[in-house]
XYZ file of C-alpha atoms in Angstrom:
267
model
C 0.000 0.000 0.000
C 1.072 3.527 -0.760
C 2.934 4.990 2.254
C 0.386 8.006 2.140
C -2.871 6.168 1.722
C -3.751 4.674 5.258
C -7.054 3.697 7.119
C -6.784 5.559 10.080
C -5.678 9.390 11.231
C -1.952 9.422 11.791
C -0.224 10.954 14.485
C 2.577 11.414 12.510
C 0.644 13.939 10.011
C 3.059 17.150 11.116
C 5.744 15.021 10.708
C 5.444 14.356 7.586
C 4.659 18.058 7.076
C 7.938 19.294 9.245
C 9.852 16.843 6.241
C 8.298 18.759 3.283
C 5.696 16.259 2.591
C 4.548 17.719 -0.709
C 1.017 16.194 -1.089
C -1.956 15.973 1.158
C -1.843 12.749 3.455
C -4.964 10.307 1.824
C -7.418 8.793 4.698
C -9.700 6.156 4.813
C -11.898 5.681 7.538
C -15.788 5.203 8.360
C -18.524 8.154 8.890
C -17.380 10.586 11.235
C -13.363 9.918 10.076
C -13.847 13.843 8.413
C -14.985 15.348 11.940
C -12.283 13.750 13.348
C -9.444 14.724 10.944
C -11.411 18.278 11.173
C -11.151 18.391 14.683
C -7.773 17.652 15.665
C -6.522 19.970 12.543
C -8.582 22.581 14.505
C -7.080 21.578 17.592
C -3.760 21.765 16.386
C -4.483 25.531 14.614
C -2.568 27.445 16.860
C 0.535 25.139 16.604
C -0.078 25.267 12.863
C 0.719 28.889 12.610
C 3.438 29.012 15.003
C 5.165 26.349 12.849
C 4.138 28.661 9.372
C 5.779 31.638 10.845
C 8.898 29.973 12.210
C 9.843 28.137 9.109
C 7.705 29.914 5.996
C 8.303 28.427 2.814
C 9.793 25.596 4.081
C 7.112 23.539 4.920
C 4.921 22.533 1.923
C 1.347 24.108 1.878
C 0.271 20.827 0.885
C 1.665 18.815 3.482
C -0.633 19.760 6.353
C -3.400 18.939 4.222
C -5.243 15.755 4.843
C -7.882 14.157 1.951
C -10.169 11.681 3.762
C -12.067 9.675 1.989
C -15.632 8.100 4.293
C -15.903 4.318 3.177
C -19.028 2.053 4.180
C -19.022 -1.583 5.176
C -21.480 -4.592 4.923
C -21.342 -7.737 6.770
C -19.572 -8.767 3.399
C -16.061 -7.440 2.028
C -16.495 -4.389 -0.308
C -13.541 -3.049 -2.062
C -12.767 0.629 -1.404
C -8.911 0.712 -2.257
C -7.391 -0.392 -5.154
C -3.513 0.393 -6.243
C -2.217 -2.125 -8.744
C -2.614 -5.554 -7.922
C -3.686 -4.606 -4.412
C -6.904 -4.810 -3.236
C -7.935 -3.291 0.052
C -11.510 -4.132 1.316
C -13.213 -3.099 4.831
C -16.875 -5.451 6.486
C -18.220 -4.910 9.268
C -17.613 -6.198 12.634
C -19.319 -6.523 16.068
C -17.929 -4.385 18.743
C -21.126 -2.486 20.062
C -21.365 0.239 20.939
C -18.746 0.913 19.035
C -20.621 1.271 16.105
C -19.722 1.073 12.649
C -16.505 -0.806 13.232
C -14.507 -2.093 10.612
C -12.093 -5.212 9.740
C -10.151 -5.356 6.366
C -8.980 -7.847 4.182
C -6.282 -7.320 1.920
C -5.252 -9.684 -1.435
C -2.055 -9.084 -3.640
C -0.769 -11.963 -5.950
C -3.250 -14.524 -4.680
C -2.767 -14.591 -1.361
C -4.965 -12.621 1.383
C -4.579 -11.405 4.803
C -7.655 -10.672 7.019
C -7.822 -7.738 10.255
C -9.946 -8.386 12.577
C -10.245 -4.976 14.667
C -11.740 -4.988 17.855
C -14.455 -7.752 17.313
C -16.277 -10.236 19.225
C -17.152 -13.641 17.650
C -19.159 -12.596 14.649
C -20.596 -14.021 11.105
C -18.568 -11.199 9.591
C -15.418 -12.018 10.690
C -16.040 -15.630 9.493
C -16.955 -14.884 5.817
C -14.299 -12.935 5.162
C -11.705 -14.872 6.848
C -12.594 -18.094 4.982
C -10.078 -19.268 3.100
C -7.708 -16.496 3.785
C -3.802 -17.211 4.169
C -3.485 -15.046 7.294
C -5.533 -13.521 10.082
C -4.411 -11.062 12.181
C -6.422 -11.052 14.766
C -7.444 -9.922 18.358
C -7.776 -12.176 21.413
C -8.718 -11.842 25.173
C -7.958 -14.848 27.532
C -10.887 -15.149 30.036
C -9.428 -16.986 32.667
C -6.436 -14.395 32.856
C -8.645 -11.593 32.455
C -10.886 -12.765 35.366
C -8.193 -13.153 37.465
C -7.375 -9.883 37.365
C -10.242 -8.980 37.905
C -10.481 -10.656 41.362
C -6.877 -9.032 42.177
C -8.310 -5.499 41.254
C -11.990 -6.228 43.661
C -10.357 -5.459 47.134
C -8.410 -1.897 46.180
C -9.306 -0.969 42.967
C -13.447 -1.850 42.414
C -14.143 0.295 39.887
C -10.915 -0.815 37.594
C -12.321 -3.759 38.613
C -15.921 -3.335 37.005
C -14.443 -1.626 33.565
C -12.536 -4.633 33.478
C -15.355 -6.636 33.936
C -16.955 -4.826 30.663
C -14.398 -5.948 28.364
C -15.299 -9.577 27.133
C -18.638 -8.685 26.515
C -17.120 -6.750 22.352
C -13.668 -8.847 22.401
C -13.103 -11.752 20.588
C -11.529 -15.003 23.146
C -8.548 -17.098 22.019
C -10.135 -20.236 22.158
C -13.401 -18.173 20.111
C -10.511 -17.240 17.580
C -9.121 -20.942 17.262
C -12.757 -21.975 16.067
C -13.191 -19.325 13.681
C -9.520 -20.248 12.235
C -10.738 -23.816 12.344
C -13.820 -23.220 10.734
C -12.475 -20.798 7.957
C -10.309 -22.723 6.855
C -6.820 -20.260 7.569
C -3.605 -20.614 6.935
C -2.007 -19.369 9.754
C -3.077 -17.007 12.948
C -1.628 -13.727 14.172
C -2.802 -12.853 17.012
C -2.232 -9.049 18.423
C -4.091 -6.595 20.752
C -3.672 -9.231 23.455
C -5.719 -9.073 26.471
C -4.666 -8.474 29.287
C -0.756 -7.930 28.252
C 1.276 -11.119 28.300
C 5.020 -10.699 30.312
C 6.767 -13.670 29.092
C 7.383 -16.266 27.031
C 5.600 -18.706 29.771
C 3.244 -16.339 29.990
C 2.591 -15.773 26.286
C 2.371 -20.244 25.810
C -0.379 -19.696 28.877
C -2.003 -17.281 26.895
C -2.409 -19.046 23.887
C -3.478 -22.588 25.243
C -5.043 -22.013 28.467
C -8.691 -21.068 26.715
C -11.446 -23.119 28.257
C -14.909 -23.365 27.669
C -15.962 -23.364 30.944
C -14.970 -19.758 31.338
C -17.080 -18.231 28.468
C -21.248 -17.903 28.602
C -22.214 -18.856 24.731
C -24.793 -16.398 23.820
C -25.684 -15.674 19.860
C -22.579 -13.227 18.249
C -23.068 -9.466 19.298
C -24.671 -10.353 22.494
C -22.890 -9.521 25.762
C -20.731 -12.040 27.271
C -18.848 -12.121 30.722
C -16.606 -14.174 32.116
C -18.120 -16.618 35.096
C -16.422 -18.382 38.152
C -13.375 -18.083 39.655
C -10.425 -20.238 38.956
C -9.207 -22.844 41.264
C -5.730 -23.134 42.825
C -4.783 -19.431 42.216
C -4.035 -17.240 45.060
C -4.293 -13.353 45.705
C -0.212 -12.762 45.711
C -0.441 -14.509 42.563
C -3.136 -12.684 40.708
C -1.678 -9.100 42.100
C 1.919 -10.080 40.531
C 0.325 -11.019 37.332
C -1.215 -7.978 37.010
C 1.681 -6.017 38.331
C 4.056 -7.834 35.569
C 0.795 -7.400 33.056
C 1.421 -3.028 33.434
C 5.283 -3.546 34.152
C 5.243 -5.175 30.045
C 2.725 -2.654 28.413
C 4.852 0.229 29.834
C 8.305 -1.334 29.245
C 6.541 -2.093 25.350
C 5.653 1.799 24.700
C 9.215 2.716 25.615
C 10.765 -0.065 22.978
C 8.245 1.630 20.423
C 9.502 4.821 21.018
C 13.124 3.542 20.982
C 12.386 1.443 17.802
C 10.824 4.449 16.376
C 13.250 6.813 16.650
C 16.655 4.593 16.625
C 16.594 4.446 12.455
C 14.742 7.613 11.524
C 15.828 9.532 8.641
C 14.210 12.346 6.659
C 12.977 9.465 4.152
């Protein structure tokens, strides 16, 4: 895909426009995508013209610009982006209220790669993952998540109820390893794990420790909460889990940064 043409509002938009970025940065996003680009360009006015009067003609007039172009999904894939043999297509997926939300699937010589978004379980997500070569996907593991739930109860109640909100529009691992099953794909990314993983134990745990005890089947796009509490665990274990669960996502936003900025060049 063309470097500018993207499917969601960058944060590196004055970036670009700091490294004369000649032409207006192309977006693709659902209804409300040209409010949003809108709204942080307004947000962002008086830093505009700050920027404009320190360097003038330096910075393109075009490279602050953004083009976004409002795209509509079905429960089916619909093409919306096309750039040589690349086909980019967006469908629907449950995550009320969040509402519309979007997965894409991508195909390029033959071979197709399905996002899932944030989803739960849905028909969607199953069509247009069928016989696809990869799916990157999403996945929350219940029994992990309820356990921190239970270490969160005695100091922290109201983290604890957010929490408790969360399975009820995320897709489970052992819900992903049916869909894969059942659509037939090739292999399965999975990202956007929940809650954070801390090690390499941890991250086999994650992975294989789904069980169907710990999910309430109701029909796709109803709510769904995790039930019981799991045997054998203990509270000092549950509170270092979920101490080593914020220890990894803050230790992983610093090794962004680093990874971000440790090969940058004007390019």
């Amino acid at each position: 895909m063309h470097s500018d043409r993207i499917t969601d509002f960058p944060d590196f938009l004055f970036l670009r426009w700091v490294t004369s970025a000649s032409k207006p940065l192309e977006v693709y996003g659902p209804e409300g995508t040209q409010r949003l680009a809108d709204g942080f360009l307004m947000a962002m006015r008086r830093d505009i013209g700050y920027r404009i009067a320190h360097h003038g003609d330096k910075l393109h007039p075009e490279g602050i610009k953004v083009e976004v172009t409002e795209i509509s999904a079905s429960a089916s894939p619909t093409i919306f982006l096309e750039a040589g043999d690349l086909r980019v297509e967006a469908f629907a997926v449950d995550h009320f209220p969040v509402v519309p939300a979007f997965g894409f699937r991508t195909r390029c010589g033959g071979r197709s790669v399905v996002f899932s978004g944030d989803t739960s379980k849905c028909d969607s997500l199953l069509e247009a993952s069928t016989g696809a070569d990869m799916l990157v996907c999403e996945a929350l593991n219940v029994t992990m998540l309820r356990r921190m739930i239970e270490a969160l109860k005695p100091n922290a109640p109201l983290q604890a109820g957010n929490l408790e909100d969360v399975p009820s529009y995320h897709i489970s691992t052992l819900e992903v390893a049916e869909l894969a099953r059942d659509a037939g794909v090739g292999e399965v990314v999975l990202t956007h794990l929940l809650p954070t993983i801390a090690s390499q134990d941890a991250m086999e745990a994650f992975v294989c420790a789904g069980d169907e005890r710990d999910l309430q089947r109701q029909n796709p796009g109803r709510p769904r909460h995790a039930a019981g509490g799991g045997e054998g665990s203990t509270m000092t274990d549950d509170s270092e889990m979920f101490v080593a669960s914020l220890r990894n996502r803050i230790r992983a936003m610093n090794e962004l940064w680093e990874r971000a900025i440790i090969d940058m060049t004007l390019e």
